[in-house]
Tab-separated table of C-alpha atoms in Angstrom:
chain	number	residue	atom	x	y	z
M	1	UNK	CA	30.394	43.841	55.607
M	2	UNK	CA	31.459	40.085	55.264
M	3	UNK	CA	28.116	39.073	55.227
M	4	UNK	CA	26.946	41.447	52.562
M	5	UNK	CA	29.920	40.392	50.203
M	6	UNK	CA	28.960	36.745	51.018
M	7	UNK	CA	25.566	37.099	50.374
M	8	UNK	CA	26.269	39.269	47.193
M	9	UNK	CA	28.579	36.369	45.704
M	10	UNK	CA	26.004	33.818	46.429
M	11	UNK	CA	23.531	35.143	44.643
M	12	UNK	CA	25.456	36.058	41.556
M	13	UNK	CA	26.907	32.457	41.368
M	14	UNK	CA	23.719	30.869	41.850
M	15	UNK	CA	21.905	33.538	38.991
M	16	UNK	CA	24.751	32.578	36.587
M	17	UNK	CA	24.269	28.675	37.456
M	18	UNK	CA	20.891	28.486	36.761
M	19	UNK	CA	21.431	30.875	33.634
M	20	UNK	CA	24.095	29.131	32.357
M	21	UNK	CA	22.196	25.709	32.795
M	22	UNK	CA	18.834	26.939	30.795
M	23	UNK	CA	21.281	28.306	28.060
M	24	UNK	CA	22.524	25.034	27.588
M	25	UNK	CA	19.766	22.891	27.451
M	26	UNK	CA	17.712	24.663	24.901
M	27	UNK	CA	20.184	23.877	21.967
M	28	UNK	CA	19.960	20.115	22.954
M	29	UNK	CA	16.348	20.294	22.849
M	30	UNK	CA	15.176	18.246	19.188
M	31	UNK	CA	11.609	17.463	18.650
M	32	UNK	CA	11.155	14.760	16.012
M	33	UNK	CA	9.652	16.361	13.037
M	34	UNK	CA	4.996	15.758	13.541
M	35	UNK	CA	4.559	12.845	11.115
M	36	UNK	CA	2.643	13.141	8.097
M	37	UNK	CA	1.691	11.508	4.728
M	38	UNK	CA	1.620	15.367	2.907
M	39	UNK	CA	3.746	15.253	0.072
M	40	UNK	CA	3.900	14.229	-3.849
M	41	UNK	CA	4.418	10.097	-4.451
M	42	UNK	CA	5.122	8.035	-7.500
M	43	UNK	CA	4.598	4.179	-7.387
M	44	UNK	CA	2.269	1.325	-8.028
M	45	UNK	CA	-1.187	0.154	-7.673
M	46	UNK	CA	-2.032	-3.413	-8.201
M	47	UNK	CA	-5.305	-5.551	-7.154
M	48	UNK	CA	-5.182	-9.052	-7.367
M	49	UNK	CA	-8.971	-11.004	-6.895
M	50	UNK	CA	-8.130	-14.084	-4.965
M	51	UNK	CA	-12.204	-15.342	-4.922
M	52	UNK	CA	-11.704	-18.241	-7.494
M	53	UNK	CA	-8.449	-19.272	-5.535
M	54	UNK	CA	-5.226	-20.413	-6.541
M	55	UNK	CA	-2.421	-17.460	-7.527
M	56	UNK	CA	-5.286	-14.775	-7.975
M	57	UNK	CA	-5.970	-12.845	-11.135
M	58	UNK	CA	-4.244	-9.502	-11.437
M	59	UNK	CA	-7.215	-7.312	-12.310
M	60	UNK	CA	-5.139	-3.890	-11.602
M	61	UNK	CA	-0.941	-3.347	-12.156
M	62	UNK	CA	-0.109	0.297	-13.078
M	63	UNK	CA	1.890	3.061	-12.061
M	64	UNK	CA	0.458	6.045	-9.974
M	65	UNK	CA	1.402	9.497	-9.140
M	66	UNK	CA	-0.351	10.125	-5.668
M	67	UNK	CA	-0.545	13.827	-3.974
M	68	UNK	CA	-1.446	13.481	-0.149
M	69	UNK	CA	-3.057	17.130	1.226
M	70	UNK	CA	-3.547	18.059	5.081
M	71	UNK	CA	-7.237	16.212	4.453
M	72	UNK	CA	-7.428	15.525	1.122
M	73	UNK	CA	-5.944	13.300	-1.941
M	74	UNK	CA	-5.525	12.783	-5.538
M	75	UNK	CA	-4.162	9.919	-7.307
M	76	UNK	CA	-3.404	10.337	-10.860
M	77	UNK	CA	-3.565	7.586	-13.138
M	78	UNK	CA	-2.728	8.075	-16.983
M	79	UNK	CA	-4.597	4.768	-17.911
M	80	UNK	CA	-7.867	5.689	-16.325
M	81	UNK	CA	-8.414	2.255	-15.499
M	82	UNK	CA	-9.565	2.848	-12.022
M	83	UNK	CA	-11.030	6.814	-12.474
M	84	UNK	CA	-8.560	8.849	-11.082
M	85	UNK	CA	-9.888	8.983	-7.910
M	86	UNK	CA	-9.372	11.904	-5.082
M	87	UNK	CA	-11.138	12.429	-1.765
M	88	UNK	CA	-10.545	13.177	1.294
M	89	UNK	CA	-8.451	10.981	4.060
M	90	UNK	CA	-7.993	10.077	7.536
M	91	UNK	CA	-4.861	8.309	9.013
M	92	UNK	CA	-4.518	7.677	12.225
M	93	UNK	CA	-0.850	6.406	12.165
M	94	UNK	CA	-1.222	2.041	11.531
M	95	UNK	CA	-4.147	2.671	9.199
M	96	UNK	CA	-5.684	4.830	6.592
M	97	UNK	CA	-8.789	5.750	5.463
M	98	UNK	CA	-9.469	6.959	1.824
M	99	UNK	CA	-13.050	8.415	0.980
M	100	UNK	CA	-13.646	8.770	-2.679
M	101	UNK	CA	-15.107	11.965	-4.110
M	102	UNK	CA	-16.274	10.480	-7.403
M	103	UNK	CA	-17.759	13.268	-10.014
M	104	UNK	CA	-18.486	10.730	-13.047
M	105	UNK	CA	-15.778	12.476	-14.998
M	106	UNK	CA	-13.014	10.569	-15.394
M	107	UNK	CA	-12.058	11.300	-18.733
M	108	UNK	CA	-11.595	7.593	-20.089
M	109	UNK	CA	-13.807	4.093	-19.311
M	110	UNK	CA	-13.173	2.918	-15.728
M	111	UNK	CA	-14.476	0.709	-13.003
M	112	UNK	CA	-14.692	2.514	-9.399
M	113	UNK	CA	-15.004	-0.914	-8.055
M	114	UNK	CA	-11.370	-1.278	-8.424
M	115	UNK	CA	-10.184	2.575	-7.157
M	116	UNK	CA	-8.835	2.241	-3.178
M	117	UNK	CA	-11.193	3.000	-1.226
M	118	UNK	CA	-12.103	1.858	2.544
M	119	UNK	CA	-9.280	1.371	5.140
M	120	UNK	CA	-6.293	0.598	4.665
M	121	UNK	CA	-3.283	-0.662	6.988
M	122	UNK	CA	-0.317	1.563	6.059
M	123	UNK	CA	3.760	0.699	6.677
M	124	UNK	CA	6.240	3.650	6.523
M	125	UNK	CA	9.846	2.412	5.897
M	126	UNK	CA	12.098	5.371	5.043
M	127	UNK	CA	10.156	7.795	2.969
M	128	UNK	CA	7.953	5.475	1.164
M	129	UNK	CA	4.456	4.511	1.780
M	130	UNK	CA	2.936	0.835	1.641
M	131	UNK	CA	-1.096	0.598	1.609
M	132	UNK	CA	-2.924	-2.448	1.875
M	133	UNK	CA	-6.101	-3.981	1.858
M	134	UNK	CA	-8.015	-7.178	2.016
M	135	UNK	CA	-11.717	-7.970	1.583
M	136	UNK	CA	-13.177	-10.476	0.311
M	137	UNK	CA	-10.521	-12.121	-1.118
M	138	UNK	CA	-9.196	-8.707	-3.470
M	139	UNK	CA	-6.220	-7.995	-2.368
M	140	UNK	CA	-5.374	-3.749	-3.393
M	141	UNK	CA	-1.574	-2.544	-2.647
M	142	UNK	CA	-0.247	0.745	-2.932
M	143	UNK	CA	3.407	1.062	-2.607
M	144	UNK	CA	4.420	4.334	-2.701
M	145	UNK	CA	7.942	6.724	-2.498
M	146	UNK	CA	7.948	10.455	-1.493
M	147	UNK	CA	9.053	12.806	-4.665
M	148	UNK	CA	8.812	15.825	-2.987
C-alpha cells in the first residue's frame, strides 16, 4: 500500500512541476515586434549633384509626405518638382529598393531624373527612416520620421 501512495505522490508532484514550469515560462516569452518600413512619414528629400565638384549644387530640397505599403509606396510632394512618384519596393533590412511606377501624370512640370529611384542604403534610428544614395556623383537623401 506504501508503494502505491509513493508512487501516487510522485507522479502528482512531478505533473504539477512540469505544469507549473510551462505556466511560467509562457508569460516571459516576448518576440520583438517583425520589422517593417509600413507606416505614414513626413520629412525631406534633397539631391545635391556633386559632378562639377566643390560643395555640390542643391538641385532638390523639399519636404515629403511618404506612405510605405506591404510592397508598395507613394511619396507625395506638393511642389511636383520630382513627379510624385509611387511604385513598388523591396527592402531587405541595410538597403532598399524603390521601383518607380511612372504614369506621365503628375499634375505639374517635373523631372523623373531627380525622383529616388534605384537602391538605396537605409539607417533606422528610433522611428525614423534615413535613405541614401550615391551615383555618379548625385547624392539623393531621404530622411524620414514615422507619423503613424
Amino acid at each position: 500500500m506504501r508503494t502505491v501512495f509513493k508512487k501516487i505522490a510522485v507522479t502528482v508532484f512531478s505533473v504539477g512541476i512540469v505544469l507549473s514550469v510551462f505556466s511560467s515560462c509562457s508569460d516571459d516569452i516576448v518576440l520583438p515586434p517583425v520589422p517593417t518600413l509600413i507606416g505614414e512619414y513626413s520629412g525631406h528629400y534633397s539631391l545635391i549633384d556633386f559632378s562639377l565638384g566643390g560643395a555640390g549644387d542643391t538641385l532638390i530640397d523639399i519636404d515629403v509626405n511618404w506612405v510605405f505599403r506591404k510592397d508598395t509606396y507613394e511619396l507625395d510632394d506638393t511642389t511636383k518638382t520630382i513627379c510624385t512618384p509611387s511604385g513598388s519596393y523591396i527592402w531587405s533590412g541595410t538597403s532598399v529598393n524603390l521601383e518607380e511606377n511612372f504614369d506621365g501624370n503628375s499634375g505639374g512640370v517635373c523631372n523623373p531624373s531627380r525622383n529616388p529611384i534605384g537602391d538605396f542604403s537605409i539607417q533606422r534610428p528610433d522611428d525614423s527612416l534615413i535613405l541614401k544614395q550615391n551615383i555618379d556623383n548625385i547624392f539623393k537623401e531621404i530622411r524620414l520620421k514615422k507619423i503613424q
